[in-house]
Amino acid sequence: ADAAAERARWEQAAADLSALKEKHFYREADGVNALRLDLKQLFAQTGIMARSIKFDYADLEKAKARKVNVTFNFTGSYPLLKGFLETVEKFPKFLSVERLDFVRITGAGSSLELRVVLAGYYANF
């Protein structure tokens, strides 16, 4: 009975890992297109006008994953930035804010200019 329970736990762990890979990682077969479409959706949903978008790729050998950094410039208000960050936080794919660099704050803080770096992750396992 103990061995059967242990086997069931391992089978469940394998199923959980497979579901995690399918639902939350980007797929290598889709290339960067799925990430680009998700970014377009995020920008449209939050009203962000991203400029100077740049993609950088890195393999994470120990994690058996690939990381894509997306760097872009943002100009807007604090509420717009806050809404964007909340949307990224709730996004179902592994997409995270790596860095926010404040370039300029004008109009007593009513307008922000930032350099934003997001990271998306592709599964290699």
JSON list of C-alpha atoms in Angstrom, two decimals:
[
{"chain": "A", "resi": 1, "resn": "ALA", "atom": "CA", "xyz": [0.00, 0.00, 0.00]},
{"chain": "A", "resi": 2, "resn": "ASP", "atom": "CA", "xyz": [2.86, 2.38, 0.85]},
{"chain": "A", "resi": 3, "resn": "ALA", "atom": "CA", "xyz": [4.60, 1.65, -2.45]},
{"chain": "A", "resi": 4, "resn": "ALA", "atom": "CA", "xyz": [1.37, 2.25, -4.38]},
{"chain": "A", "resi": 5, "resn": "ALA", "atom": "CA", "xyz": [0.83, 5.57, -2.59]},
{"chain": "A", "resi": 6, "resn": "GLU", "atom": "CA", "xyz": [4.43, 6.61, -3.32]},
{"chain": "A", "resi": 7, "resn": "ARG", "atom": "CA", "xyz": [4.01, 5.71, -6.99]},
{"chain": "A", "resi": 8, "resn": "ALA", "atom": "CA", "xyz": [0.78, 7.70, -7.17]},
{"chain": "A", "resi": 9, "resn": "ARG", "atom": "CA", "xyz": [2.55, 10.76, -5.71]},
{"chain": "A", "resi": 10, "resn": "TRP", "atom": "CA", "xyz": [5.33, 10.50, -8.32]},
{"chain": "A", "resi": 11, "resn": "GLU", "atom": "CA", "xyz": [2.79, 10.11, -11.11]},
{"chain": "A", "resi": 12, "resn": "GLN", "atom": "CA", "xyz": [0.94, 13.17, -9.83]},
{"chain": "A", "resi": 13, "resn": "ALA", "atom": "CA", "xyz": [4.21, 15.14, -9.67]},
{"chain": "A", "resi": 14, "resn": "ALA", "atom": "CA", "xyz": [4.95, 14.22, -13.30]},
{"chain": "A", "resi": 15, "resn": "ALA", "atom": "CA", "xyz": [1.45, 15.30, -14.33]},
{"chain": "A", "resi": 16, "resn": "ASP", "atom": "CA", "xyz": [1.83, 18.58, -12.40]},
{"chain": "A", "resi": 17, "resn": "LEU", "atom": "CA", "xyz": [5.17, 19.28, -14.10]},
{"chain": "A", "resi": 18, "resn": "SER", "atom": "CA", "xyz": [3.68, 18.60, -17.50]},
{"chain": "A", "resi": 19, "resn": "ALA", "atom": "CA", "xyz": [0.72, 20.91, -16.79]},
{"chain": "A", "resi": 20, "resn": "LEU", "atom": "CA", "xyz": [3.08, 23.61, -15.53]},
{"chain": "A", "resi": 21, "resn": "LYS", "atom": "CA", "xyz": [5.13, 23.36, -18.71]},
{"chain": "A", "resi": 22, "resn": "GLU", "atom": "CA", "xyz": [2.06, 23.51, -20.96]},
{"chain": "A", "resi": 23, "resn": "LYS", "atom": "CA", "xyz": [0.20, 26.31, -19.19]},
{"chain": "A", "resi": 24, "resn": "HIS", "atom": "CA", "xyz": [2.87, 28.67, -17.91]},
{"chain": "A", "resi": 25, "resn": "PHE", "atom": "CA", "xyz": [6.00, 28.39, -20.08]},
{"chain": "A", "resi": 26, "resn": "TYR", "atom": "CA", "xyz": [6.26, 29.56, -23.66]},
{"chain": "A", "resi": 27, "resn": "ARG", "atom": "CA", "xyz": [6.91, 26.82, -26.21]},
{"chain": "A", "resi": 28, "resn": "GLU", "atom": "CA", "xyz": [10.13, 26.73, -28.19]},
{"chain": "A", "resi": 29, "resn": "ALA", "atom": "CA", "xyz": [8.18, 25.56, -31.27]},
{"chain": "A", "resi": 30, "resn": "ASP", "atom": "CA", "xyz": [6.23, 28.84, -31.28]},
{"chain": "A", "resi": 31, "resn": "GLY", "atom": "CA", "xyz": [9.41, 30.89, -31.25]},
{"chain": "A", "resi": 32, "resn": "VAL", "atom": "CA", "xyz": [9.08, 34.46, -30.05]},
{"chain": "A", "resi": 33, "resn": "ASN", "atom": "CA", "xyz": [5.71, 34.98, -31.78]},
{"chain": "A", "resi": 34, "resn": "ALA", "atom": "CA", "xyz": [3.62, 33.83, -28.79]},
{"chain": "A", "resi": 35, "resn": "LEU", "atom": "CA", "xyz": [5.54, 36.18, -26.51]},
{"chain": "A", "resi": 36, "resn": "ARG", "atom": "CA", "xyz": [5.12, 39.05, -28.97]},
{"chain": "A", "resi": 37, "resn": "LEU", "atom": "CA", "xyz": [1.36, 38.42, -29.17]},
{"chain": "A", "resi": 38, "resn": "ASP", "atom": "CA", "xyz": [1.10, 38.31, -25.37]},
{"chain": "A", "resi": 39, "resn": "LEU", "atom": "CA", "xyz": [2.99, 41.60, -25.11]},
{"chain": "A", "resi": 40, "resn": "LYS", "atom": "CA", "xyz": [0.72, 43.18, -27.71]},
{"chain": "A", "resi": 41, "resn": "GLN", "atom": "CA", "xyz": [-2.28, 41.99, -25.67]},
{"chain": "A", "resi": 42, "resn": "LEU", "atom": "CA", "xyz": [-0.78, 43.33, -22.42]},
{"chain": "A", "resi": 43, "resn": "PHE", "atom": "CA", "xyz": [0.00, 46.71, -23.96]},
{"chain": "A", "resi": 44, "resn": "ALA", "atom": "CA", "xyz": [-3.48, 47.00, -25.48]},
{"chain": "A", "resi": 45, "resn": "GLN", "atom": "CA", "xyz": [-5.22, 45.88, -22.30]},
{"chain": "A", "resi": 46, "resn": "THR", "atom": "CA", "xyz": [-3.36, 48.38, -20.12]},
{"chain": "A", "resi": 47, "resn": "GLY", "atom": "CA", "xyz": [-3.08, 51.27, -22.57]},
{"chain": "A", "resi": 48, "resn": "ILE", "atom": "CA", "xyz": [0.72, 51.15, -22.66]},
{"chain": "A", "resi": 49, "resn": "MET", "atom": "CA", "xyz": [2.47, 52.61, -25.68]},
{"chain": "A", "resi": 50, "resn": "ALA", "atom": "CA", "xyz": [5.80, 50.76, -25.65]},
{"chain": "A", "resi": 51, "resn": "ARG", "atom": "CA", "xyz": [8.66, 52.21, -27.67]},
{"chain": "A", "resi": 52, "resn": "SER", "atom": "CA", "xyz": [12.04, 50.84, -28.71]},
{"chain": "A", "resi": 53, "resn": "ILE", "atom": "CA", "xyz": [11.26, 47.19, -27.97]},
{"chain": "A", "resi": 54, "resn": "LYS", "atom": "CA", "xyz": [14.37, 44.98, -27.83]},
{"chain": "A", "resi": 55, "resn": "PHE", "atom": "CA", "xyz": [14.59, 41.20, -27.31]},
{"chain": "A", "resi": 56, "resn": "ASP", "atom": "CA", "xyz": [17.61, 39.50, -25.67]},
{"chain": "A", "resi": 57, "resn": "TYR", "atom": "CA", "xyz": [17.92, 35.71, -25.36]},
{"chain": "A", "resi": 58, "resn": "ALA", "atom": "CA", "xyz": [19.75, 33.59, -22.79]},
{"chain": "A", "resi": 59, "resn": "ASP", "atom": "CA", "xyz": [19.83, 29.85, -22.11]},
{"chain": "A", "resi": 60, "resn": "LEU", "atom": "CA", "xyz": [19.47, 28.86, -18.46]},
{"chain": "A", "resi": 61, "resn": "GLU", "atom": "CA", "xyz": [21.26, 25.50, -18.56]},
{"chain": "A", "resi": 62, "resn": "LYS", "atom": "CA", "xyz": [20.81, 24.57, -14.91]},
{"chain": "A", "resi": 63, "resn": "ALA", "atom": "CA", "xyz": [17.09, 25.32, -15.09]},
{"chain": "A", "resi": 64, "resn": "LYS", "atom": "CA", "xyz": [16.70, 23.75, -18.53]},
{"chain": "A", "resi": 65, "resn": "ALA", "atom": "CA", "xyz": [14.84, 26.83, -19.68]},
{"chain": "A", "resi": 66, "resn": "ARG", "atom": "CA", "xyz": [15.39, 29.76, -21.99]},
{"chain": "A", "resi": 67, "resn": "LYS", "atom": "CA", "xyz": [14.91, 33.34, -20.86]},
{"chain": "A", "resi": 68, "resn": "VAL", "atom": "CA", "xyz": [13.94, 36.19, -23.14]},
{"chain": "A", "resi": 69, "resn": "ASN", "atom": "CA", "xyz": [14.37, 39.73, -21.81]},
{"chain": "A", "resi": 70, "resn": "VAL", "atom": "CA", "xyz": [12.13, 42.30, -23.44]},
{"chain": "A", "resi": 71, "resn": "THR", "atom": "CA", "xyz": [13.31, 45.87, -22.92]},
{"chain": "A", "resi": 72, "resn": "PHE", "atom": "CA", "xyz": [11.13, 48.84, -23.84]},
{"chain": "A", "resi": 73, "resn": "ASN", "atom": "CA", "xyz": [10.57, 52.48, -22.98]},
{"chain": "A", "resi": 74, "resn": "PHE", "atom": "CA", "xyz": [7.41, 53.58, -21.18]},
{"chain": "A", "resi": 75, "resn": "THR", "atom": "CA", "xyz": [6.05, 57.10, -20.77]},
{"chain": "A", "resi": 76, "resn": "GLY", "atom": "CA", "xyz": [2.90, 57.66, -18.76]},
{"chain": "A", "resi": 77, "resn": "SER", "atom": "CA", "xyz": [1.31, 58.25, -15.41]},
{"chain": "A", "resi": 78, "resn": "TYR", "atom": "CA", "xyz": [1.83, 56.33, -12.19]},
{"chain": "A", "resi": 79, "resn": "PRO", "atom": "CA", "xyz": [-1.73, 54.82, -12.32]},
{"chain": "A", "resi": 80, "resn": "LEU", "atom": "CA", "xyz": [-1.00, 53.56, -15.84]},
{"chain": "A", "resi": 81, "resn": "LEU", "atom": "CA", "xyz": [2.26, 51.99, -14.67]},
{"chain": "A", "resi": 82, "resn": "LYS", "atom": "CA", "xyz": [0.56, 50.47, -11.63]},
{"chain": "A", "resi": 83, "resn": "GLY", "atom": "CA", "xyz": [-2.17, 48.93, -13.80]},
{"chain": "A", "resi": 84, "resn": "PHE", "atom": "CA", "xyz": [0.42, 47.47, -16.15]},
{"chain": "A", "resi": 85, "resn": "LEU", "atom": "CA", "xyz": [2.41, 45.93, -13.26]},
{"chain": "A", "resi": 86, "resn": "GLU", "atom": "CA", "xyz": [-0.76, 44.40, -11.77]},
{"chain": "A", "resi": 87, "resn": "THR", "atom": "CA", "xyz": [-1.68, 42.91, -15.15]},
{"chain": "A", "resi": 88, "resn": "VAL", "atom": "CA", "xyz": [1.78, 41.38, -15.59]},
{"chain": "A", "resi": 89, "resn": "GLU", "atom": "CA", "xyz": [1.61, 39.97, -12.06]},
{"chain": "A", "resi": 90, "resn": "LYS", "atom": "CA", "xyz": [-1.67, 38.19, -12.81]},
{"chain": "A", "resi": 91, "resn": "PHE", "atom": "CA", "xyz": [-0.66, 37.02, -16.28]},
{"chain": "A", "resi": 92, "resn": "PRO", "atom": "CA", "xyz": [-0.86, 33.20, -16.60]},
{"chain": "A", "resi": 93, "resn": "LYS", "atom": "CA", "xyz": [2.47, 32.74, -18.42]},
{"chain": "A", "resi": 94, "resn": "PHE", "atom": "CA", "xyz": [5.86, 33.03, -16.72]},
{"chain": "A", "resi": 95, "resn": "LEU", "atom": "CA", "xyz": [6.34, 36.70, -17.52]},
{"chain": "A", "resi": 96, "resn": "SER", "atom": "CA", "xyz": [7.93, 38.86, -14.85]},
{"chain": "A", "resi": 97, "resn": "VAL", "atom": "CA", "xyz": [9.25, 42.36, -14.34]},
{"chain": "A", "resi": 98, "resn": "GLU", "atom": "CA", "xyz": [13.03, 42.12, -14.18]},
{"chain": "A", "resi": 99, "resn": "ARG", "atom": "CA", "xyz": [13.83, 45.80, -13.82]},
{"chain": "A", "resi": 100, "resn": "LEU", "atom": "CA", "xyz": [12.34, 49.29, -13.82]},
{"chain": "A", "resi": 101, "resn": "ASP", "atom": "CA", "xyz": [14.75, 52.15, -14.48]},
{"chain": "A", "resi": 102, "resn": "PHE", "atom": "CA", "xyz": [13.31, 55.60, -13.86]},
{"chain": "A", "resi": 103, "resn": "VAL", "atom": "CA", "xyz": [14.73, 57.81, -16.61]},
{"chain": "A", "resi": 104, "resn": "ARG", "atom": "CA", "xyz": [12.75, 61.00, -15.94]},
{"chain": "A", "resi": 105, "resn": "ILE", "atom": "CA", "xyz": [9.91, 62.23, -13.73]},
{"chain": "A", "resi": 106, "resn": "THR", "atom": "CA", "xyz": [8.18, 65.42, -14.86]},
{"chain": "A", "resi": 107, "resn": "GLY", "atom": "CA", "xyz": [5.19, 67.53, -13.90]},
{"chain": "A", "resi": 108, "resn": "ALA", "atom": "CA", "xyz": [5.49, 66.94, -10.15]},
{"chain": "A", "resi": 109, "resn": "GLY", "atom": "CA", "xyz": [5.39, 63.20, -10.74]},
{"chain": "A", "resi": 110, "resn": "SER", "atom": "CA", "xyz": [2.43, 63.24, -13.14]},
{"chain": "A", "resi": 111, "resn": "SER", "atom": "CA", "xyz": [4.50, 61.86, -16.02]},
{"chain": "A", "resi": 112, "resn": "LEU", "atom": "CA", "xyz": [7.06, 59.09, -15.74]},
{"chain": "A", "resi": 113, "resn": "GLU", "atom": "CA", "xyz": [9.59, 57.93, -18.28]},
{"chain": "A", "resi": 114, "resn": "LEU", "atom": "CA", "xyz": [10.96, 54.47, -17.59]},
{"chain": "A", "resi": 115, "resn": "ARG", "atom": "CA", "xyz": [13.00, 51.70, -19.17]},
{"chain": "A", "resi": 116, "resn": "VAL", "atom": "CA", "xyz": [11.22, 48.42, -18.41]},
{"chain": "A", "resi": 117, "resn": "VAL", "atom": "CA", "xyz": [12.68, 44.93, -18.68]},
{"chain": "A", "resi": 118, "resn": "LEU", "atom": "CA", "xyz": [10.29, 41.98, -18.71]},
{"chain": "A", "resi": 119, "resn": "ALA", "atom": "CA", "xyz": [11.42, 38.34, -18.76]},
{"chain": "A", "resi": 120, "resn": "GLY", "atom": "CA", "xyz": [9.55, 35.51, -20.46]},
{"chain": "A", "resi": 121, "resn": "TYR", "atom": "CA", "xyz": [10.54, 31.87, -20.01]},
{"chain": "A", "resi": 122, "resn": "TYR", "atom": "CA", "xyz": [10.60, 29.00, -22.51]},
{"chain": "A", "resi": 123, "resn": "ALA", "atom": "CA", "xyz": [10.67, 25.38, -21.37]},
{"chain": "A", "resi": 124, "resn": "ASN", "atom": "CA", "xyz": [13.47, 23.11, -22.58]},
{"chain": "A", "resi": 125, "resn": "PHE", "atom": "CA", "xyz": [12.42, 20.04, -20.60]}
]
